[in-house]
PDB file of C-alpha atoms in Angstrom:
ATOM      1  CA  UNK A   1     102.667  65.021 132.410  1.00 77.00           C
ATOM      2  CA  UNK A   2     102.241  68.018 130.332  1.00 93.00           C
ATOM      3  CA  UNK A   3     105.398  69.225 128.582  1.00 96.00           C
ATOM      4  CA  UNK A   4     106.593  72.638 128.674  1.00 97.00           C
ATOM      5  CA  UNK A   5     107.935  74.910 126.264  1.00 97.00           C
ATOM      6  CA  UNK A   6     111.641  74.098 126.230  1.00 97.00           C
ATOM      7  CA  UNK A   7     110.393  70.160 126.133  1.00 97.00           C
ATOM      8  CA  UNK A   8     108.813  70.791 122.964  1.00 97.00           C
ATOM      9  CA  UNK A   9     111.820  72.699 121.352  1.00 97.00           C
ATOM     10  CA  UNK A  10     114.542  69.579 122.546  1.00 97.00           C
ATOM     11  CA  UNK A  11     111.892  67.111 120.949  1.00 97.00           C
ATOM     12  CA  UNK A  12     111.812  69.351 117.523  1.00 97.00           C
ATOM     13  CA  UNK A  13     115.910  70.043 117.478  1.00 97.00           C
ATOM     14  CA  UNK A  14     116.392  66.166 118.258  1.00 97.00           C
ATOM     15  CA  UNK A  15     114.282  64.925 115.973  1.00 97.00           C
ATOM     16  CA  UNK A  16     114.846  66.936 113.181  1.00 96.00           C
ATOM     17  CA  UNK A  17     118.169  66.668 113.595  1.00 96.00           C
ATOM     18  CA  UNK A  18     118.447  62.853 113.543  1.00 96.00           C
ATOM     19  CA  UNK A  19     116.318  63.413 110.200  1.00 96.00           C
ATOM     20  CA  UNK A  20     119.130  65.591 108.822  1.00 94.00           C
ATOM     21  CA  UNK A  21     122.077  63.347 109.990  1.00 94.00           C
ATOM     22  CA  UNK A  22     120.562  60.112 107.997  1.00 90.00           C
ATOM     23  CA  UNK A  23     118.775  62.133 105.673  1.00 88.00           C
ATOM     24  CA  UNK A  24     120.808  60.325 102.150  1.00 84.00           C
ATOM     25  CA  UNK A  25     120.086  56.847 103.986  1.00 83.00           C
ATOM     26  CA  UNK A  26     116.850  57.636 104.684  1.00 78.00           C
ATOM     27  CA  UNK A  27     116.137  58.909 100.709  1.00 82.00           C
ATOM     28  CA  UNK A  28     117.905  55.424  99.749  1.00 82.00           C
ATOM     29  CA  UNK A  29     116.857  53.114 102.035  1.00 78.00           C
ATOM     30  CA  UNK A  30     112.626  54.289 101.745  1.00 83.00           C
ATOM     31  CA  UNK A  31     112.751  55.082  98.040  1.00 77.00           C
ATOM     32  CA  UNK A  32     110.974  51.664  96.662  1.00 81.00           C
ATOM     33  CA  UNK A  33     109.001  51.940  99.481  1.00 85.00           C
ATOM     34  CA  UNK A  34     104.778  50.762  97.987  1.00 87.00           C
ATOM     35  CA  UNK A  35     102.925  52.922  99.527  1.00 94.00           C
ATOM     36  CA  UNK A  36     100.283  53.286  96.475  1.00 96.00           C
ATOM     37  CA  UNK A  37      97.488  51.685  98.403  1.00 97.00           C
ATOM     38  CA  UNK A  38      97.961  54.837 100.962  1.00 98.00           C
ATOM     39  CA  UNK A  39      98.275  57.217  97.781  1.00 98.00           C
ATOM     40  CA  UNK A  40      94.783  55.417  96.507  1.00 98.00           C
ATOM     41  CA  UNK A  41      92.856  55.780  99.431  1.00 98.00           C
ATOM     42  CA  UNK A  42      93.691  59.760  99.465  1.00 98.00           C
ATOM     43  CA  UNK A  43      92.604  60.051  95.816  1.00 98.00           C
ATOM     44  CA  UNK A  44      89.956  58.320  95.320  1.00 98.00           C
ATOM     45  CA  UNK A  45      87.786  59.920  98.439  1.00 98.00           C
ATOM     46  CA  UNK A  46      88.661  63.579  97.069  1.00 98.00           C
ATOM     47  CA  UNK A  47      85.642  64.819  95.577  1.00 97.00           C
ATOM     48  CA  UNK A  48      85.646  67.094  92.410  1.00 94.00           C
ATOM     49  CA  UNK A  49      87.675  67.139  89.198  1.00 95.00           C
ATOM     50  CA  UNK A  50      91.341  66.555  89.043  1.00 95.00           C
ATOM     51  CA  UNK A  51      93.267  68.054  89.340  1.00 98.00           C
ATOM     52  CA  UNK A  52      93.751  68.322  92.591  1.00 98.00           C
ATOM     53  CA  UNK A  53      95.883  70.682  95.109  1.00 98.00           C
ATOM     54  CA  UNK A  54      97.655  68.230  97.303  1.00 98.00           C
ATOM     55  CA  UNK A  55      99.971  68.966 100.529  1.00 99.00           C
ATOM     56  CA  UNK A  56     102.152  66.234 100.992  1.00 98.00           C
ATOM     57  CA  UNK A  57     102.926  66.455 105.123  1.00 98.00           C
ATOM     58  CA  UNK A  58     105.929  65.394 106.082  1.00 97.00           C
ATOM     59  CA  UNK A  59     107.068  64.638 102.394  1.00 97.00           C
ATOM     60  CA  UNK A  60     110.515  63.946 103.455  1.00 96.00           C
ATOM     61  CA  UNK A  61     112.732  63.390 100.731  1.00 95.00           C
ATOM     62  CA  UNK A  62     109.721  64.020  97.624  1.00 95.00           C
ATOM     63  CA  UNK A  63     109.318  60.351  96.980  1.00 96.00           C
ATOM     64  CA  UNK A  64     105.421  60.576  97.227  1.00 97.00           C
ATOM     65  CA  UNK A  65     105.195  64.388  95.214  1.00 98.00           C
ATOM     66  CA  UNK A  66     107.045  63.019  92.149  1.00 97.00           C
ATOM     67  CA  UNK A  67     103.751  60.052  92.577  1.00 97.00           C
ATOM     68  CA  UNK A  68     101.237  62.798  93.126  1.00 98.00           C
ATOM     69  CA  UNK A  69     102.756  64.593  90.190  1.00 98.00           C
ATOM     70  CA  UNK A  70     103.149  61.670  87.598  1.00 97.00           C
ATOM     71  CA  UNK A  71      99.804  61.733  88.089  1.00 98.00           C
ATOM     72  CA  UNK A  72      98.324  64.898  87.315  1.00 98.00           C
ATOM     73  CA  UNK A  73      98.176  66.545  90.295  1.00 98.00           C
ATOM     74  CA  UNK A  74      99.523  70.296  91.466  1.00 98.00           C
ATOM     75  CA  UNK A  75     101.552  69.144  94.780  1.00 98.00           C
ATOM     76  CA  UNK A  76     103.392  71.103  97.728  1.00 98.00           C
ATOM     77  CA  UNK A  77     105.206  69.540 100.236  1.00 98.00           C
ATOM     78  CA  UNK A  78     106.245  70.757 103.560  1.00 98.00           C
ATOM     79  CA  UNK A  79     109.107  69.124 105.722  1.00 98.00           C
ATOM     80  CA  UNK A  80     110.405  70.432 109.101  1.00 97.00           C
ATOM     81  CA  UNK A  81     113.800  68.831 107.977  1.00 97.00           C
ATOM     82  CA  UNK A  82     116.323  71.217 106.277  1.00 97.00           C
ATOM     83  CA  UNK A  83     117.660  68.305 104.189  1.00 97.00           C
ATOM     84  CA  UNK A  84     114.785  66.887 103.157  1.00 97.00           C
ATOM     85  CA  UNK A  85     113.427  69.912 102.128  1.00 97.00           C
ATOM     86  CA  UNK A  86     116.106  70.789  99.953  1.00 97.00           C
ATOM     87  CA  UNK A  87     116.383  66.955  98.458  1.00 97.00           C
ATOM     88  CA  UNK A  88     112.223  67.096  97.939  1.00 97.00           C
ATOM     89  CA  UNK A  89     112.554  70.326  95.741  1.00 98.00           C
ATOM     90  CA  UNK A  90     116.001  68.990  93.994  1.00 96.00           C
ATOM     91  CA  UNK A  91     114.095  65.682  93.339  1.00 93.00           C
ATOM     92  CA  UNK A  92     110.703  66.633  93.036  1.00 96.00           C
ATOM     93  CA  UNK A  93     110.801  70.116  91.121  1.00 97.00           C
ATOM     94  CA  UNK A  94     107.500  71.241  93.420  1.00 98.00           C
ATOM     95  CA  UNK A  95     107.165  73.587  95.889  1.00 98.00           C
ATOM     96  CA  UNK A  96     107.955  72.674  99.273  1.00 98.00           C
ATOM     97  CA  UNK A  97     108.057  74.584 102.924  1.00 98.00           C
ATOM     98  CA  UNK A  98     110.458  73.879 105.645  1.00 98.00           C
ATOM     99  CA  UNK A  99     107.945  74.098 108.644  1.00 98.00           C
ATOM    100  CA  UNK A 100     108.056  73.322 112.117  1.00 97.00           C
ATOM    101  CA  UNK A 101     105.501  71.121 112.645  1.00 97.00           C
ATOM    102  CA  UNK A 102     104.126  72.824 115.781  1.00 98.00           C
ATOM    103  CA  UNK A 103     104.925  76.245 114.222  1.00 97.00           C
ATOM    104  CA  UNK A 104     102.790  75.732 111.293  1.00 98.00           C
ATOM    105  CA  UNK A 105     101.694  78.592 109.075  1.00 98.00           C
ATOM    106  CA  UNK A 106      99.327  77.352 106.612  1.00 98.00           C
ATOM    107  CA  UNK A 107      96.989  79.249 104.407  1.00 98.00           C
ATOM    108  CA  UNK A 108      93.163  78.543 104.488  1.00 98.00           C
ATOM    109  CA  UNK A 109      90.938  76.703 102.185  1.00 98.00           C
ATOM    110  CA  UNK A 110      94.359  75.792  99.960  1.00 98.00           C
ATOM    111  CA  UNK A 111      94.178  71.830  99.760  1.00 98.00           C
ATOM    112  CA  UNK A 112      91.705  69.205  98.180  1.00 98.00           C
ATOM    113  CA  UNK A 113      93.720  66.871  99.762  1.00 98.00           C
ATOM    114  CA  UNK A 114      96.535  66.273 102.421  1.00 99.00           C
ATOM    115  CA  UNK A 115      98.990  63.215 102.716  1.00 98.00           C
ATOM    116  CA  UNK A 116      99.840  62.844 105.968  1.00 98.00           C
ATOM    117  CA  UNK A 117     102.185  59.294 105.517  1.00 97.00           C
ATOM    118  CA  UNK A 118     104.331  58.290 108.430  1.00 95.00           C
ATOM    119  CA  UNK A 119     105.087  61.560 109.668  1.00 97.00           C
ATOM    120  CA  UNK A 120     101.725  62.606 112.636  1.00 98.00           C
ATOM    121  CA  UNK A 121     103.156  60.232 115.255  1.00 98.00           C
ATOM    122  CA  UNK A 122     105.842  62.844 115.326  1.00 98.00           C
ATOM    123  CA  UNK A 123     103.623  65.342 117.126  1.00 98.00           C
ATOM    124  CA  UNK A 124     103.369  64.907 121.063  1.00 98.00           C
ATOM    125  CA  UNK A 125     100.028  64.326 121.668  1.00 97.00           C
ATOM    126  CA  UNK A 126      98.848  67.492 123.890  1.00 97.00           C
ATOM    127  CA  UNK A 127     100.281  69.335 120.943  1.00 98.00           C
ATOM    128  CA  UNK A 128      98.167  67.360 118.306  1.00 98.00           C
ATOM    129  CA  UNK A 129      94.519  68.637 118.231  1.00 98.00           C
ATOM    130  CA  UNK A 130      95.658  72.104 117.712  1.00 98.00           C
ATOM    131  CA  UNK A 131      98.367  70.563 114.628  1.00 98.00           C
ATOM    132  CA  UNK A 132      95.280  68.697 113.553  1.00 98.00           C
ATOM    133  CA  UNK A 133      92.671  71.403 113.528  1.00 98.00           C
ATOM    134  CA  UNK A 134      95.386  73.532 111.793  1.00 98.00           C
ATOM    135  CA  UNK A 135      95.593  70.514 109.069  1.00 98.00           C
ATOM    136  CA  UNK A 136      91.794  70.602 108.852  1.00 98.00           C
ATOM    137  CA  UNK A 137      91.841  74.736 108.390  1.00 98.00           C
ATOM    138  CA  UNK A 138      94.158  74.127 105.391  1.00 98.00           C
ATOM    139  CA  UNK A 139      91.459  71.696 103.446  1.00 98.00           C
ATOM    140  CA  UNK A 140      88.860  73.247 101.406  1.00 98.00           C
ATOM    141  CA  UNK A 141      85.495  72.160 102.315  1.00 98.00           C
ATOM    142  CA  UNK A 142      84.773  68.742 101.923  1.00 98.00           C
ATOM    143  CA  UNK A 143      88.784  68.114 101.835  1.00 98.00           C
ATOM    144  CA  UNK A 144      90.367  64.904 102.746  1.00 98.00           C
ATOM    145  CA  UNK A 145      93.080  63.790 105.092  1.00 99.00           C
ATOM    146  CA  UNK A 146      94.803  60.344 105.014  1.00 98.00           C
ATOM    147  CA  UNK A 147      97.130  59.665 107.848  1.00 98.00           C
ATOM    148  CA  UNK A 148      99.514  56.400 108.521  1.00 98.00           C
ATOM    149  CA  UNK A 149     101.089  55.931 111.957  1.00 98.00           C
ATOM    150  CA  UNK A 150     102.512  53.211 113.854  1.00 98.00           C
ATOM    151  CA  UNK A 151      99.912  52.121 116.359  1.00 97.00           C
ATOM    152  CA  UNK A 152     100.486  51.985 120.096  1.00 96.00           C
ATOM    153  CA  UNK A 153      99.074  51.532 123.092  1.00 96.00           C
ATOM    154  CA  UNK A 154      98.271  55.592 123.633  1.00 97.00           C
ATOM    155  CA  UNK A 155     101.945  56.024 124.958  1.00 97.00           C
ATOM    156  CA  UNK A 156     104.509  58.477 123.710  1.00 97.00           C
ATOM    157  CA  UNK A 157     108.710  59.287 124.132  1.00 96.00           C
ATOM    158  CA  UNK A 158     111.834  58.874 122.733  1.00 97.00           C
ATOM    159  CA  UNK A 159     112.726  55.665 120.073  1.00 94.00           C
ATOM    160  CA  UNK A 160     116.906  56.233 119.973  1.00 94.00           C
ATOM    161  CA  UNK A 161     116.833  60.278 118.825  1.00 95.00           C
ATOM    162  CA  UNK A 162     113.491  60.627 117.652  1.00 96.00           C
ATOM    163  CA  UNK A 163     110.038  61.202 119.544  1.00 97.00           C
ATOM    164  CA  UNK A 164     106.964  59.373 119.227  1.00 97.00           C
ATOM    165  CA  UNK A 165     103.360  58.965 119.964  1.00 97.00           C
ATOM    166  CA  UNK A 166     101.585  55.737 119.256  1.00 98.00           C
ATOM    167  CA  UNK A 167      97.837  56.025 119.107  1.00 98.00           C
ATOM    168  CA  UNK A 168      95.379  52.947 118.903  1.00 97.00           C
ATOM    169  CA  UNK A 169      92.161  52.848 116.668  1.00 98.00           C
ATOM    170  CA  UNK A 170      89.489  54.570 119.744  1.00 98.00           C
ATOM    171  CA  UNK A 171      92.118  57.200 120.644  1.00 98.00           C
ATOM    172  CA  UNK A 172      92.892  58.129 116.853  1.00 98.00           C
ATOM    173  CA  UNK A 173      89.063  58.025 115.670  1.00 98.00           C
ATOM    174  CA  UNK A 174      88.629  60.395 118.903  1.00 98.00           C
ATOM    175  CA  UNK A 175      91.887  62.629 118.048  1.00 98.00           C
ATOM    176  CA  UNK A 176      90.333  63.377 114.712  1.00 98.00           C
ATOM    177  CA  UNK A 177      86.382  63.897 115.402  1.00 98.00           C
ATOM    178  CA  UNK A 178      87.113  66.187 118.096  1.00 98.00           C
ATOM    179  CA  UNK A 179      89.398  68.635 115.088  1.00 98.00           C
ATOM    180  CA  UNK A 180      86.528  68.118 112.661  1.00 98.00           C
ATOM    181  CA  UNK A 181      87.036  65.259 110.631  1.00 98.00           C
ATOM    182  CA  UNK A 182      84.597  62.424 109.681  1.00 98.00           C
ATOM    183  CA  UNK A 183      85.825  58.815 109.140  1.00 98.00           C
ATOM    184  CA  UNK A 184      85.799  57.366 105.640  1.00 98.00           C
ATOM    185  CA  UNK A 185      87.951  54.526 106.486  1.00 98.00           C
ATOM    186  CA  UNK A 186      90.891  52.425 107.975  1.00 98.00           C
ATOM    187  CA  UNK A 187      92.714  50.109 107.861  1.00 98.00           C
ATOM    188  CA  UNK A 188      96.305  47.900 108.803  1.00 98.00           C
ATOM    189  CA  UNK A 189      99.455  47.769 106.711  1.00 96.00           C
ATOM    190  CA  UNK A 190     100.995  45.764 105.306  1.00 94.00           C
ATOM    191  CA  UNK A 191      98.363  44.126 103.591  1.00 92.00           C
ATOM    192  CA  UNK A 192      97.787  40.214 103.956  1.00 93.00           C
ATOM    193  CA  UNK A 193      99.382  40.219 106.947  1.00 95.00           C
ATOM    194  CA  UNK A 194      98.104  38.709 110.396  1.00 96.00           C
ATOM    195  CA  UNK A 195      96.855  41.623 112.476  1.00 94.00           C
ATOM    196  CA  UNK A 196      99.621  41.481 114.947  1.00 94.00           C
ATOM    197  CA  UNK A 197     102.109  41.651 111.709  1.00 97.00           C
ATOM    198  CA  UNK A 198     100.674  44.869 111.114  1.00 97.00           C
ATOM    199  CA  UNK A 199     102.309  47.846 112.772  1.00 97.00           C
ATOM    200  CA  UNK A 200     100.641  50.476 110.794  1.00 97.00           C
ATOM    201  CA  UNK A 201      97.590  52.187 110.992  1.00 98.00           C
ATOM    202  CA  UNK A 202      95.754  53.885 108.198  1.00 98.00           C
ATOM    203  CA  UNK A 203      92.984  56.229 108.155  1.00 98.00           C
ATOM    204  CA  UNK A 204      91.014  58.591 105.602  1.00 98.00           C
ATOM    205  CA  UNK A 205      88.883  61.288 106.731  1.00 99.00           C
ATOM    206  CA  UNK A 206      86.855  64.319 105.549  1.00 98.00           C
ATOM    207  CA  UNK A 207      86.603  67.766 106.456  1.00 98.00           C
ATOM    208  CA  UNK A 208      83.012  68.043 107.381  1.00 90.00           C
TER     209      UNK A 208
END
């Protein structure tokens, strides 16, 4: 069932505004949060000579810029959340955009690199190859894209007051060759775990 305009803008409000109500949890309670084998896999496909120009997508409350910045790297983050916009700049010192995620204004050719952690399964999925071509536009050539979502069984709606889509493997390596991109790798996280202990899927791909 396709979703129509006003659809959209109830998923964006309610979502966003969730993210703004528990915004201070949400900064405590993902802060120690490991996610440097997601901030490896980015880095070390990028070709070229650091360093590099990094949009951190959905960078919610700057956790992963102050990372990105420790080491070396020029990083903007963009956040459709009010609050976590504001904490990512307080915390982070980088630039950051409050965006709309499917109101996106991006500027060409900008990014070596774009972290995309936790945040695309936030897009409804008619809405997604146009957010994901847009991501792809943003990349220089050769660029790279890591993404981490929870994996589903291609079904999408409401969890309590936010919206999500929950791709498998096939639909997600389809979502992304279709805008552009060419696979470099995935995998399941956490690490170690049995495959059903594994909620979250990882991928890395490049702008070809």
């Amino acid at each position: 069932m396709k979703l129509a305009p006003d659809d959209l803008d109830t998923i964006t409000a309610t979502t966003l505004g969730h993210y703004n109500q528990v915004a201070e949890g949400f900064r405590e309670g993902t802060r120690d949060h490991d996610v440097s084998q997601n901030i490896d896999a980015l880095l070390r496909h990028i070709q070229g000579t650091a360093p590099f120009t990094l949009l951190d997508f959905g960078c919610g409350p700057g956790r992963d810029l102050r990372t990105f910045t420790r080491l070396g790297h020029v990083a903007v983050g963009l956040d459709g959340s009010q609050e976590f916009a504001r904490m990512a700049r307080q915390d982070s010192g980088c630039e950051v955009w409050q965006q709309d995620f499917l109101k996106l204004d991006l500027p060409a050719a900008r990014f070596d690199g774009i972290f995309a952690n936790a945040v695309l399964f936030h897009v409804p999925g008619q809405e997604l190859p146009r957010v994901l071509k847009q991501l792809h536009c943003t990349l220089k050539p050769g660029g790279v894209l890591f993404s981490s979502n929870p994996r589903g069984d291609n079904q999408e709606g409401w969890n309590g007051a936010r919206y999500g889509a929950y791709h498998d493997l096939a639909a997600w390596q389809a979502l992304l060759t279709d805008a552009g991109f060419v696979e470099l790798e995935h995998y399941y996280r956490p690490a170690g775990l049995p495959r059903e202990q594994q909620p979250w899927l990882a991928s890395v791909w490049r702008k070809a």
